[in-house]
Short mmCIF file of N, CA and C and ligand atoms in Angstrom, two decimals:
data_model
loop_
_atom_site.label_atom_id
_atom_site.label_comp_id
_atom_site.label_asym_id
_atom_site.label_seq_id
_atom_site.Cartn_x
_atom_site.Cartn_y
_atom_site.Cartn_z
N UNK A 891 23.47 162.23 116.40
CA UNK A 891 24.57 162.40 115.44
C UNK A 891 24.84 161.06 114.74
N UNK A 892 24.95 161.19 113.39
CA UNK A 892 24.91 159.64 112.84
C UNK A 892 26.49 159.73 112.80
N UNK A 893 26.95 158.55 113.37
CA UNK A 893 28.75 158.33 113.05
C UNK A 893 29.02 157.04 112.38
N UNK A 894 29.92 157.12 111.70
CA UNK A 894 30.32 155.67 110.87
C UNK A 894 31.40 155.22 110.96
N UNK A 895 32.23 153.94 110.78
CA UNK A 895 33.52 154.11 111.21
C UNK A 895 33.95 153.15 110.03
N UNK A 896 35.06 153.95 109.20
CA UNK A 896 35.82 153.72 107.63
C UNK A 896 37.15 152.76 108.64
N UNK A 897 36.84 151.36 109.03
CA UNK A 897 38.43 150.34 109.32
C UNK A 897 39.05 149.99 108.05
N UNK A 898 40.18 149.90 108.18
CA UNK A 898 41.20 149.51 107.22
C UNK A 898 42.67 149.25 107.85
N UNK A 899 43.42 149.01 106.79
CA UNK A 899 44.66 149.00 107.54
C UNK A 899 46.00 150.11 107.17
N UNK A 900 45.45 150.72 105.85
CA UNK A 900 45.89 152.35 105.53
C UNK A 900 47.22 152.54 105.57
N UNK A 901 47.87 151.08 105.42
CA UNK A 901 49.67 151.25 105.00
C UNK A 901 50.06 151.47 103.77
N UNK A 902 50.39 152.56 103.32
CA UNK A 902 49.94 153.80 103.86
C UNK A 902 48.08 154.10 103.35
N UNK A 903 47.99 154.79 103.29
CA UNK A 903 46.44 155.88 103.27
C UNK A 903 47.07 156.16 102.11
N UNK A 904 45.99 156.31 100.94
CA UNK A 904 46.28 156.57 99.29
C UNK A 904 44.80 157.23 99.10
N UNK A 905 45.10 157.80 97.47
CA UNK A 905 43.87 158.41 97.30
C UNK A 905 42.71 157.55 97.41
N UNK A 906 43.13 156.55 96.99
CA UNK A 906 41.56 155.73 96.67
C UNK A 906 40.93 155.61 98.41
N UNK A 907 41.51 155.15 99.37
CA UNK A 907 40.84 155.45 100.54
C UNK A 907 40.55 157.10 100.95
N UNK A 908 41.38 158.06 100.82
CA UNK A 908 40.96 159.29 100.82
C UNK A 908 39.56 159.73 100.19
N UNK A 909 39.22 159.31 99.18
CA UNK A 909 38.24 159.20 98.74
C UNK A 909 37.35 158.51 99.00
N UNK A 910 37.26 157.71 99.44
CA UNK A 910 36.01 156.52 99.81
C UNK A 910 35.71 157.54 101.22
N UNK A 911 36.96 157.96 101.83
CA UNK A 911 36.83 158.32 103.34
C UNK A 911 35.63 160.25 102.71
N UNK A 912 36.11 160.80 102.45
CA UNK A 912 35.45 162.09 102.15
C UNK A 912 34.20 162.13 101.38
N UNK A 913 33.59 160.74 100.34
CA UNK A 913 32.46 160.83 99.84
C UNK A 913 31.67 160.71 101.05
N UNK A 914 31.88 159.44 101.56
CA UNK A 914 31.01 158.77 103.00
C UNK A 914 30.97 159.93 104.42
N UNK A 915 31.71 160.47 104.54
CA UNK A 915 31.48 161.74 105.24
C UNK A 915 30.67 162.64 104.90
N UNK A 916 30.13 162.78 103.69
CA UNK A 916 29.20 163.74 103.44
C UNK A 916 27.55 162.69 103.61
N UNK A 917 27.65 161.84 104.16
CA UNK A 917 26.61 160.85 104.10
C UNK A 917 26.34 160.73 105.58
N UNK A 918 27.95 160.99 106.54
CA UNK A 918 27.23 160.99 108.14
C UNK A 918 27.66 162.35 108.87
N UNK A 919 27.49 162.40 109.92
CA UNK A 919 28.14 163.80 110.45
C UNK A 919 29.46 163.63 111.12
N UNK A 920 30.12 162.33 111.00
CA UNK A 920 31.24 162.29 111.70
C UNK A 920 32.15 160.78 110.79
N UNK A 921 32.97 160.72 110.44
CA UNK A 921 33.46 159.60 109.97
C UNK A 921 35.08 159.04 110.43
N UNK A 922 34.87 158.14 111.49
CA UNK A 922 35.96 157.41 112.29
C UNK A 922 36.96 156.79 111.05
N UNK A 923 38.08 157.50 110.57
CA UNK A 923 38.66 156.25 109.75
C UNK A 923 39.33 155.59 110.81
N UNK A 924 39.41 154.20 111.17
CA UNK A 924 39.85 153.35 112.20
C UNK A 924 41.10 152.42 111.79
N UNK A 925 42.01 152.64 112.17
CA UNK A 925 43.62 152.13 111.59
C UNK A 925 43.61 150.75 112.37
N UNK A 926 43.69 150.11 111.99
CA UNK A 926 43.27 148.62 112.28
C UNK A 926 45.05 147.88 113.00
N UNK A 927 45.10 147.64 114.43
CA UNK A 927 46.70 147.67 114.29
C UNK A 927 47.36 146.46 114.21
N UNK A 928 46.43 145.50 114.28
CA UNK A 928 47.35 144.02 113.49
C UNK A 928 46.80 143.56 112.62
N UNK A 929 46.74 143.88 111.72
CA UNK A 929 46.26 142.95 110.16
C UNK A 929 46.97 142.08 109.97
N UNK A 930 46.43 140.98 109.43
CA UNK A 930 47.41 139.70 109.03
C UNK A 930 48.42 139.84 107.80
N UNK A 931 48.00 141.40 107.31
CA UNK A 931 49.14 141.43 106.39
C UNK A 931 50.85 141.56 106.93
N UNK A 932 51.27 141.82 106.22
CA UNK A 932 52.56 142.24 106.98
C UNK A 932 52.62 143.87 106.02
N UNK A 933 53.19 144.25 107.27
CA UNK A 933 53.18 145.99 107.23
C UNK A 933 54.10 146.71 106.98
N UNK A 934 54.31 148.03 106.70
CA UNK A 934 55.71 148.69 106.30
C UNK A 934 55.90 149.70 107.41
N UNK A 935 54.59 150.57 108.09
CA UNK A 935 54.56 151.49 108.85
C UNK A 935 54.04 150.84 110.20
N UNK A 936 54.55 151.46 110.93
CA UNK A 936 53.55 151.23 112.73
C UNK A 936 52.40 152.38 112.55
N UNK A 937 51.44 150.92 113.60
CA UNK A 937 49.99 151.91 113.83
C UNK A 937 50.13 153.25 113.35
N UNK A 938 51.03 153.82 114.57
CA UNK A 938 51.12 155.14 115.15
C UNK A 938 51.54 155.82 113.90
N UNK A 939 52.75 155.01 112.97
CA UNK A 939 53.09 155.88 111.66
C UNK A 939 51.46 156.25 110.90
N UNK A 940 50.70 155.22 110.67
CA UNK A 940 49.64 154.65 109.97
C UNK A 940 48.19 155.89 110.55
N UNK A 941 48.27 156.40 111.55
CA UNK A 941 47.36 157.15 112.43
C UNK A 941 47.91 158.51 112.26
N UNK A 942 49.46 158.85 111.96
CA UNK A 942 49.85 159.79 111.88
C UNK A 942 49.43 160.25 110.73
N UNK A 943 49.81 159.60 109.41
CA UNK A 943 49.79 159.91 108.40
C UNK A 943 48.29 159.95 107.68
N UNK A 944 47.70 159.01 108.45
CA UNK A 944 46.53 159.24 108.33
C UNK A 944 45.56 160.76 108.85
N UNK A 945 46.48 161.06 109.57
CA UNK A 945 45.64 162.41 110.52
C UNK A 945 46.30 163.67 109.61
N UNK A 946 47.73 163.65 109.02
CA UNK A 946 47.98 164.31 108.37
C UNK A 946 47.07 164.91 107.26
N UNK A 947 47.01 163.75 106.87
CA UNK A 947 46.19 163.81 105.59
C UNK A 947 44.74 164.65 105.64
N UNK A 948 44.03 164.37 106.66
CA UNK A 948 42.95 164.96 106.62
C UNK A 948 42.69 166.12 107.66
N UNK A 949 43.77 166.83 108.23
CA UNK A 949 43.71 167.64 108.88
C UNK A 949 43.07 168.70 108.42
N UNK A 950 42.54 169.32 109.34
CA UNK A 950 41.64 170.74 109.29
C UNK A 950 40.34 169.97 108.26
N UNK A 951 39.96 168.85 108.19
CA UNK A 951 38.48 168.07 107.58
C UNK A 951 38.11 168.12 109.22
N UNK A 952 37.00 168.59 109.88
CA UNK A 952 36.81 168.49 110.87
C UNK A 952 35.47 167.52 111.15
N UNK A 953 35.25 167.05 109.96
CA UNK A 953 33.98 165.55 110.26
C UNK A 953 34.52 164.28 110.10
N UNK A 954 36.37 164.67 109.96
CA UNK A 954 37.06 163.20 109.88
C UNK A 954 37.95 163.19 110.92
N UNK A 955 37.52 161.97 111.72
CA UNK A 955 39.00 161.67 113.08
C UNK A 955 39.23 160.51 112.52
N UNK A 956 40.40 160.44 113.09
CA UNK A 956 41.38 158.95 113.08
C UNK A 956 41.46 158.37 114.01
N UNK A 957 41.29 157.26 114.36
CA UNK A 957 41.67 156.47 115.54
C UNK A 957 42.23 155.03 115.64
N UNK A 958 43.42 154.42 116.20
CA UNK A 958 43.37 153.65 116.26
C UNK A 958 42.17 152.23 116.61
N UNK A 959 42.68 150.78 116.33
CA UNK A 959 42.20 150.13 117.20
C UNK A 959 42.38 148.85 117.35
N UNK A 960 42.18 147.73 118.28
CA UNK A 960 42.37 146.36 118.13
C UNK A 960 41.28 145.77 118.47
N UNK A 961 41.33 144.52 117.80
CA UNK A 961 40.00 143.66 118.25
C UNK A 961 39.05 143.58 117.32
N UNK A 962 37.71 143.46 118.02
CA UNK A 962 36.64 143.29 116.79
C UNK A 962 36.88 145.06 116.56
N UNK A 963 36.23 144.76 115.09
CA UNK A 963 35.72 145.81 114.30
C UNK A 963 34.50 146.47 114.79
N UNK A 964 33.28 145.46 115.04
CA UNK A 964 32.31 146.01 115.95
C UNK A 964 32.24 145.91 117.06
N UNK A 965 33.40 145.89 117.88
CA UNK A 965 33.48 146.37 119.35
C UNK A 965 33.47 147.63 119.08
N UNK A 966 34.78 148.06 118.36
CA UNK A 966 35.25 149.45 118.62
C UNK A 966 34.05 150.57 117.84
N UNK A 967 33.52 149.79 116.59
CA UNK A 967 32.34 150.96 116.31
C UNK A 967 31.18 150.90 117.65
N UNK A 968 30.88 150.19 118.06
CA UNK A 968 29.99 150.24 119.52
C UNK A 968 30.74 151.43 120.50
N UNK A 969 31.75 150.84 120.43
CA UNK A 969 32.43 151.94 121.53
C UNK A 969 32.29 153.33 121.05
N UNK A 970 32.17 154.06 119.65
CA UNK A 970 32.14 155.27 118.92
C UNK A 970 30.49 155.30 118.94
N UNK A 971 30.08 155.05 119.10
CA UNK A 971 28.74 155.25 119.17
C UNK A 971 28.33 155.02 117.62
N UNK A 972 29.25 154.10 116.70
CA UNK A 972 28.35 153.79 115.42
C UNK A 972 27.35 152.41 115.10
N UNK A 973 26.63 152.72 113.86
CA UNK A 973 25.64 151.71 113.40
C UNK A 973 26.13 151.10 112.03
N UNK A 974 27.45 152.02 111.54
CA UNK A 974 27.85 151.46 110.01
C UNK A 974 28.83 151.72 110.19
N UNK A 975 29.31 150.88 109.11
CA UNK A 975 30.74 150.39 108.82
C UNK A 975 31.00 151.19 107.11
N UNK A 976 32.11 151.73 106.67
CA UNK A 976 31.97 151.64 105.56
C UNK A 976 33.00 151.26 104.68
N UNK A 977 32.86 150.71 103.60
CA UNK A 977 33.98 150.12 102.86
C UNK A 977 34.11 150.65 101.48
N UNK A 978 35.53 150.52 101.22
CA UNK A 978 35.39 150.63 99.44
C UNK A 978 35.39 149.69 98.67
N UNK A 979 34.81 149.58 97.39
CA UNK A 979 35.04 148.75 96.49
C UNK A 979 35.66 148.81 95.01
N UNK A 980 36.54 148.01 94.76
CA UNK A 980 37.34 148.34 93.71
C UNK A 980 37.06 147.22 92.67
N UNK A 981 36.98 146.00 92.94
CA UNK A 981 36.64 145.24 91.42
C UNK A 981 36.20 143.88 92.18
N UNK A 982 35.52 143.28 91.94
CA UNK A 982 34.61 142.04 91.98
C UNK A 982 35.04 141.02 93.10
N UNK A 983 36.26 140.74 93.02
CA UNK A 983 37.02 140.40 93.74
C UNK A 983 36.48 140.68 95.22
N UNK A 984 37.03 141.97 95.67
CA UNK A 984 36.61 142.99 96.87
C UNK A 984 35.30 142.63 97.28
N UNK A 985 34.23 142.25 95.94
CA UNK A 985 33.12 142.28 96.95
C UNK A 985 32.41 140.65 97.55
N UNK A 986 33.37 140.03 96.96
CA UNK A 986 33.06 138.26 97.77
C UNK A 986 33.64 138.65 99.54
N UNK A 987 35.03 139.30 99.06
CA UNK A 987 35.36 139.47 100.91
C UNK A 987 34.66 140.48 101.44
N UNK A 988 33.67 141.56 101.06
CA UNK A 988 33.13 142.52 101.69
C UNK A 988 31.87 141.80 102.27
N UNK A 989 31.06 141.05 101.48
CA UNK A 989 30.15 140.88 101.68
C UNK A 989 30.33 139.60 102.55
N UNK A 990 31.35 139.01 102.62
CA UNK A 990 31.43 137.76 103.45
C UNK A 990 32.07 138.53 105.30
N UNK A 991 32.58 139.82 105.27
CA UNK A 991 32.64 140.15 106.40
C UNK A 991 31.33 141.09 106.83
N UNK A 992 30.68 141.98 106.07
CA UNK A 992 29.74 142.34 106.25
C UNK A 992 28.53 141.28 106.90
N UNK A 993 28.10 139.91 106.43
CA UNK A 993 27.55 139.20 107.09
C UNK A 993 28.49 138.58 108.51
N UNK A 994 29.79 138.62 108.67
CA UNK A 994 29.88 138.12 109.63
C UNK A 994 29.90 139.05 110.98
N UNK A 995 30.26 140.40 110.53
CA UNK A 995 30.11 141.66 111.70
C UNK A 995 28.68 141.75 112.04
N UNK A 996 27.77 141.82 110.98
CA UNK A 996 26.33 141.80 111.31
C UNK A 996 25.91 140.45 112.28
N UNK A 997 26.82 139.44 111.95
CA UNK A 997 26.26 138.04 113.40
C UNK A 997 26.88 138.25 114.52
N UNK A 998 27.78 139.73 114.80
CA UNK A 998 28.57 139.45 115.61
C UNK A 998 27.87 140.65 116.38
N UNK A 999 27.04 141.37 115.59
CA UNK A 999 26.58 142.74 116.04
C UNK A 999 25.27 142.77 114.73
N UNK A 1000 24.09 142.44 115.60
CA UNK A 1000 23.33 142.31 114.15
C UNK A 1000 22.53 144.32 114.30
N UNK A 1001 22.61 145.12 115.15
CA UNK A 1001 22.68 146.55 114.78
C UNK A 1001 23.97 146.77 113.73
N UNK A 1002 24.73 146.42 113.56
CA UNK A 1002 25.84 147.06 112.59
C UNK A 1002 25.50 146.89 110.91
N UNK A 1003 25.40 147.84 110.51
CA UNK A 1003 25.27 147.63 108.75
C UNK A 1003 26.52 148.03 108.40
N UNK A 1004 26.42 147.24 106.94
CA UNK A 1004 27.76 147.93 106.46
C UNK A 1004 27.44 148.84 104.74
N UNK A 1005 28.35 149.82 104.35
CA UNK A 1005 28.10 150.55 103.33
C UNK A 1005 29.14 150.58 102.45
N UNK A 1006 28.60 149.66 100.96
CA UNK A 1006 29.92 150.14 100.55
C UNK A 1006 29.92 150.84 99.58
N UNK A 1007 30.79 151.68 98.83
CA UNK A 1007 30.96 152.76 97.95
C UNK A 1007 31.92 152.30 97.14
N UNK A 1008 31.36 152.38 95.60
CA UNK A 1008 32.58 152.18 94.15
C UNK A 1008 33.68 153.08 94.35
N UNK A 1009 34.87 152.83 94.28
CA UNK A 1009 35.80 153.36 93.70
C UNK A 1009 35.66 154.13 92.66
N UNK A 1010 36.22 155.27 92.39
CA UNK A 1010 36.60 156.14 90.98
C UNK A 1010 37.23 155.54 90.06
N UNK A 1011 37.03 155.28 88.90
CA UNK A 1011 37.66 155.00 87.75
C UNK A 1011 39.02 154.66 88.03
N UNK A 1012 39.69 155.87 88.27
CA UNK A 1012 40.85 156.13 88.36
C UNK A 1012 42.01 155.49 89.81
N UNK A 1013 41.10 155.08 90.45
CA UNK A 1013 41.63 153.97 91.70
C UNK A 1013 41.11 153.04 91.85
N UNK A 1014 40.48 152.50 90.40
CA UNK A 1014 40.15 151.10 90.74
C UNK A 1014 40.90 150.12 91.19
N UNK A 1015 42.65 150.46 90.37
CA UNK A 1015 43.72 149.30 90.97
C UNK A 1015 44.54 149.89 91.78
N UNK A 1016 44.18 151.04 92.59
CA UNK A 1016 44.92 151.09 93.16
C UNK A 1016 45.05 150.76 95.02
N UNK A 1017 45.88 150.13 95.32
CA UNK A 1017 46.09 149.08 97.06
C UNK A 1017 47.60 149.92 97.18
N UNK A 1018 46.65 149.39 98.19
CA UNK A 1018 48.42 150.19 99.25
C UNK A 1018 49.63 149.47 98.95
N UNK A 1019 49.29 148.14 98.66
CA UNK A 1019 50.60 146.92 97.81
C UNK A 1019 51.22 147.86 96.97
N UNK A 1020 50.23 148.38 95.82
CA UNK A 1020 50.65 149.04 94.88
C UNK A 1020 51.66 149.95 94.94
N UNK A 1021 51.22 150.44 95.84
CA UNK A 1021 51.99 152.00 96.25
C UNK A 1021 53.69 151.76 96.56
N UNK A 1022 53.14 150.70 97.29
CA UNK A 1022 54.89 150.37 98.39
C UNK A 1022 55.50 149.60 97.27
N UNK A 1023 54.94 148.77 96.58
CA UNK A 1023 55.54 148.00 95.42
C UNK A 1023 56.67 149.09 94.39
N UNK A 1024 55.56 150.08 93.89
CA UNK A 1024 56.44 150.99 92.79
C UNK A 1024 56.77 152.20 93.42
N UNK A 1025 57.39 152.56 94.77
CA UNK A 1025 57.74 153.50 95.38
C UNK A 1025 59.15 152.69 95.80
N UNK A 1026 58.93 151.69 96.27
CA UNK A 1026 60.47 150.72 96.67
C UNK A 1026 61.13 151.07 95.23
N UNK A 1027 60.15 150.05 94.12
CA UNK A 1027 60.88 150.33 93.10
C UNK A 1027 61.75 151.23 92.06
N UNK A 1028 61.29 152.57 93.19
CA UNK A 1028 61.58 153.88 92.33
C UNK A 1028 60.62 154.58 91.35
N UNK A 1029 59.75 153.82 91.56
CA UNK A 1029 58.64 154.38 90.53
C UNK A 1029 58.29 155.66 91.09
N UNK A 1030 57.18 156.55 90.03
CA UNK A 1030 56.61 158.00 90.91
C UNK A 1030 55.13 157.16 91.55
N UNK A 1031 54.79 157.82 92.36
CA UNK A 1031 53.59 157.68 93.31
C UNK A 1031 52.76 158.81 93.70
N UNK A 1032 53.03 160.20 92.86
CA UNK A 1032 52.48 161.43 93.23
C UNK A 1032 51.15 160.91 92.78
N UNK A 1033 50.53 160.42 91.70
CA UNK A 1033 49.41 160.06 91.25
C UNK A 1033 48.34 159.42 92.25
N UNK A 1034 49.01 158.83 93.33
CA UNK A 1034 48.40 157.83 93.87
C UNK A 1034 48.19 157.80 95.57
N UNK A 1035 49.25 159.05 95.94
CA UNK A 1035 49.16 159.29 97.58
C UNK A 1035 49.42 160.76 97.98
N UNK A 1036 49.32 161.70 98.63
CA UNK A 1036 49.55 162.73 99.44
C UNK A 1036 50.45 162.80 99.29
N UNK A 1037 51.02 164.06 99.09
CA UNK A 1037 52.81 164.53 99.04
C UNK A 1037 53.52 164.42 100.77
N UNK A 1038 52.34 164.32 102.01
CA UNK A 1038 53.27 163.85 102.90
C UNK A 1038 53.47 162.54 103.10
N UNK A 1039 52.48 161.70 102.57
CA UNK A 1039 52.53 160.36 102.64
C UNK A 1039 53.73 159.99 101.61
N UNK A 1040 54.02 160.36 100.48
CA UNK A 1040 55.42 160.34 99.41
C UNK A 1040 56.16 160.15 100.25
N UNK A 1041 56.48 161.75 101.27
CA UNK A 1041 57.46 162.17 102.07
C UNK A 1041 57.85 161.00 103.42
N UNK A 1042 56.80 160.30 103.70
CA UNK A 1042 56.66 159.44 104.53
C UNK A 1042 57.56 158.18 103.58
N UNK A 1043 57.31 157.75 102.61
CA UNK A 1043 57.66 156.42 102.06
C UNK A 1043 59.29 156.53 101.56
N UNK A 1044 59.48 157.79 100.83
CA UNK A 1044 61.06 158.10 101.06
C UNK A 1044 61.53 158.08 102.12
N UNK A 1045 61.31 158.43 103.56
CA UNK A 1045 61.88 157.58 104.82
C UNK A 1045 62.22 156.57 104.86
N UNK A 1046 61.21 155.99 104.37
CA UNK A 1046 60.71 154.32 105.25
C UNK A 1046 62.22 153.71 103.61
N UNK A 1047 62.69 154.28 102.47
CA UNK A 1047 63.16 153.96 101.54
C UNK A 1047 64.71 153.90 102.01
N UNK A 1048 64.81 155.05 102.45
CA UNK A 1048 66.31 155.84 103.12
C UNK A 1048 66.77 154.53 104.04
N UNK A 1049 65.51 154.54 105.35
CA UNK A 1049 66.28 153.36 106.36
C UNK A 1049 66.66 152.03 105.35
N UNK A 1050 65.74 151.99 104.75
CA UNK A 1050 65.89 150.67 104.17
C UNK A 1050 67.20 150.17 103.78
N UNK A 1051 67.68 151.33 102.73
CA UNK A 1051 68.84 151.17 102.00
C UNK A 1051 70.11 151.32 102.92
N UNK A 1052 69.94 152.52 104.15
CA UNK A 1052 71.08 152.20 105.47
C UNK A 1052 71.08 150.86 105.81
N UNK A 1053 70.43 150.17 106.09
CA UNK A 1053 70.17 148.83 106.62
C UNK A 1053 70.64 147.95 105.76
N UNK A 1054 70.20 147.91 104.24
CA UNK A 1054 70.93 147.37 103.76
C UNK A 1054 72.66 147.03 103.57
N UNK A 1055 72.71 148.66 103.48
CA UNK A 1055 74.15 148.58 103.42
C UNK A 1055 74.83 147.97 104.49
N UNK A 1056 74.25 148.41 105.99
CA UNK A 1056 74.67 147.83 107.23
C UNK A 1056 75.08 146.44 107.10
N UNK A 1057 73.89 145.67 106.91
CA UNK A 1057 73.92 144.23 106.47
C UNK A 1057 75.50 143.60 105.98
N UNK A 1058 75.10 144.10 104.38
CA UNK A 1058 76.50 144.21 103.81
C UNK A 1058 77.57 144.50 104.34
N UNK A 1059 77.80 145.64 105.41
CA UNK A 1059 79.18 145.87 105.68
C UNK A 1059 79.70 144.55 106.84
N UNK A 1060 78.26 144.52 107.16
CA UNK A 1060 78.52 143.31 108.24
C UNK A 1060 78.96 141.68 107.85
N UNK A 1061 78.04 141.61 106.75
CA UNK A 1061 78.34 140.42 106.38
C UNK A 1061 79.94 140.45 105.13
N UNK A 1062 80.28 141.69 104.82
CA UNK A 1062 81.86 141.79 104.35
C UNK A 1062 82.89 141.76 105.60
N UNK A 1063 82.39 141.92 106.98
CA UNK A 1063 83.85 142.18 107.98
C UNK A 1063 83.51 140.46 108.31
N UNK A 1064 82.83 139.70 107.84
CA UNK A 1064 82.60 138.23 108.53
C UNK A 1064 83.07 137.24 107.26
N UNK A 1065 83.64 138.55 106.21
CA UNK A 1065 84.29 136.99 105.22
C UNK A 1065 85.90 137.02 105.58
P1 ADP B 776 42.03 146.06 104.30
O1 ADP B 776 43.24 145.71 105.07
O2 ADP B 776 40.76 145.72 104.99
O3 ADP B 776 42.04 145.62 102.85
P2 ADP B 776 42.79 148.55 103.37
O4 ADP B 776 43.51 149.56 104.19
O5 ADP B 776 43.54 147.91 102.29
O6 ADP B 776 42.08 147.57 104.32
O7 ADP B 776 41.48 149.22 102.78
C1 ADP B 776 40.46 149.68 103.62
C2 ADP B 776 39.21 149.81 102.79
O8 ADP B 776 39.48 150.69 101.71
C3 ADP B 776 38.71 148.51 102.17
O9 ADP B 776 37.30 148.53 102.16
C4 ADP B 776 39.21 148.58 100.76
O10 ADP B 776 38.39 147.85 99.86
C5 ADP B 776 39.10 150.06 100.51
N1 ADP B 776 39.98 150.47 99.45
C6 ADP B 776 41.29 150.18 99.32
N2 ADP B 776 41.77 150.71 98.18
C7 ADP B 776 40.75 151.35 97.57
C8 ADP B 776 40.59 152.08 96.35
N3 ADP B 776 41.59 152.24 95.49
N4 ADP B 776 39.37 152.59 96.07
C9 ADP B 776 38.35 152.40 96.92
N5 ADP B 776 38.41 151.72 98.07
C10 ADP B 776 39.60 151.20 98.40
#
């Protein structure tokens, strides 16, 4: 069975990875998207939100699982029984850091290849930054993510603004 494993960090999961994730599945018989759980970015969702929403999304696709993971990247595809990695690419940029981790997973695991696949036209700019950027802002985001993943970011919007206010009420009973 050829398996591949799609890592990222999928805060949230948008079309443009939905897509990278469902072309490359028709290329192996099984495709690990792997939720990566400490990225050096800073994050909006936990793993578990990030694995959820991720599993949402592709439910009833039965050649796509989700799984968490920590550590190397090619530990955990070893552990899945994969030989590739696969990535997306969106503009020029993307591919100095693809190709500079692609050689370094391959020294770290020289069985591991990596695969990467263009982006659609239409998600060339689009990053998960993006998403959380003009969804905070009030912008629409139907264009750009899953209506439960929307449903997910109006949460994460709601606490926000309780909290805020909290803040405020707190820092008004301390003047
Ligand atoms: P990372 O934290 O490694 O950047 P991301 O979750 O942002 O992970 O993305 C995971 C993978 O999906 C990366 O290979 C990234 O280039 C790719 N990707 C992100 N956005 C898009 C997009 N709009 N189109 C195609 N690939 C994308």
């Amino acid at each position: 069975m050829r398996v591949a494993v799609y890592p990222g960090s999928f805060d949230p999961i948008h079309f443009g990875h939905m897509d990278i994730a469902q072309r490359s599945a028709a290329l192996f018989d099984k495709l690990i998207v792997a939720v990566y759980d400490r990225p050096s970015k800073s994050l909006l969702f936990s793993t578990e939100e990030r694995v959820a929403l991720a599993r949402s999304v592709f439910k009833g696709v039965d050649y796509i699982e989700v799984q968490a993971y920590s550590g190397l990247t090619v530990e955990f595809a070893r552990s899945v029984g994969a030989h590739v990695l696969v990535r997306g690419l969106r503009v020029i940029s993307d591919f100095e850091l693809e190709y500079q981790m692609a050689l370094t997973n391959r020294q770290l695991s020289p069985e591991m290849d990596t695969i990467c696949l263009m982006t659609r036209q239409e998600h060339a700019f689009l990053s998960a930054s993006v998403v959380k950027e003009v969804f905070m802002a009030g912008g629409n985001v139907s264009q750009m993510v899953h209506p439960l993943v929307e449903s997910a970011l109006a949460r994460k919007r709601e606490c926000s603004e309780v909290n805020r206010d909290a803040i405020r009420i707190v820092s008004l009973g301390n003047d």
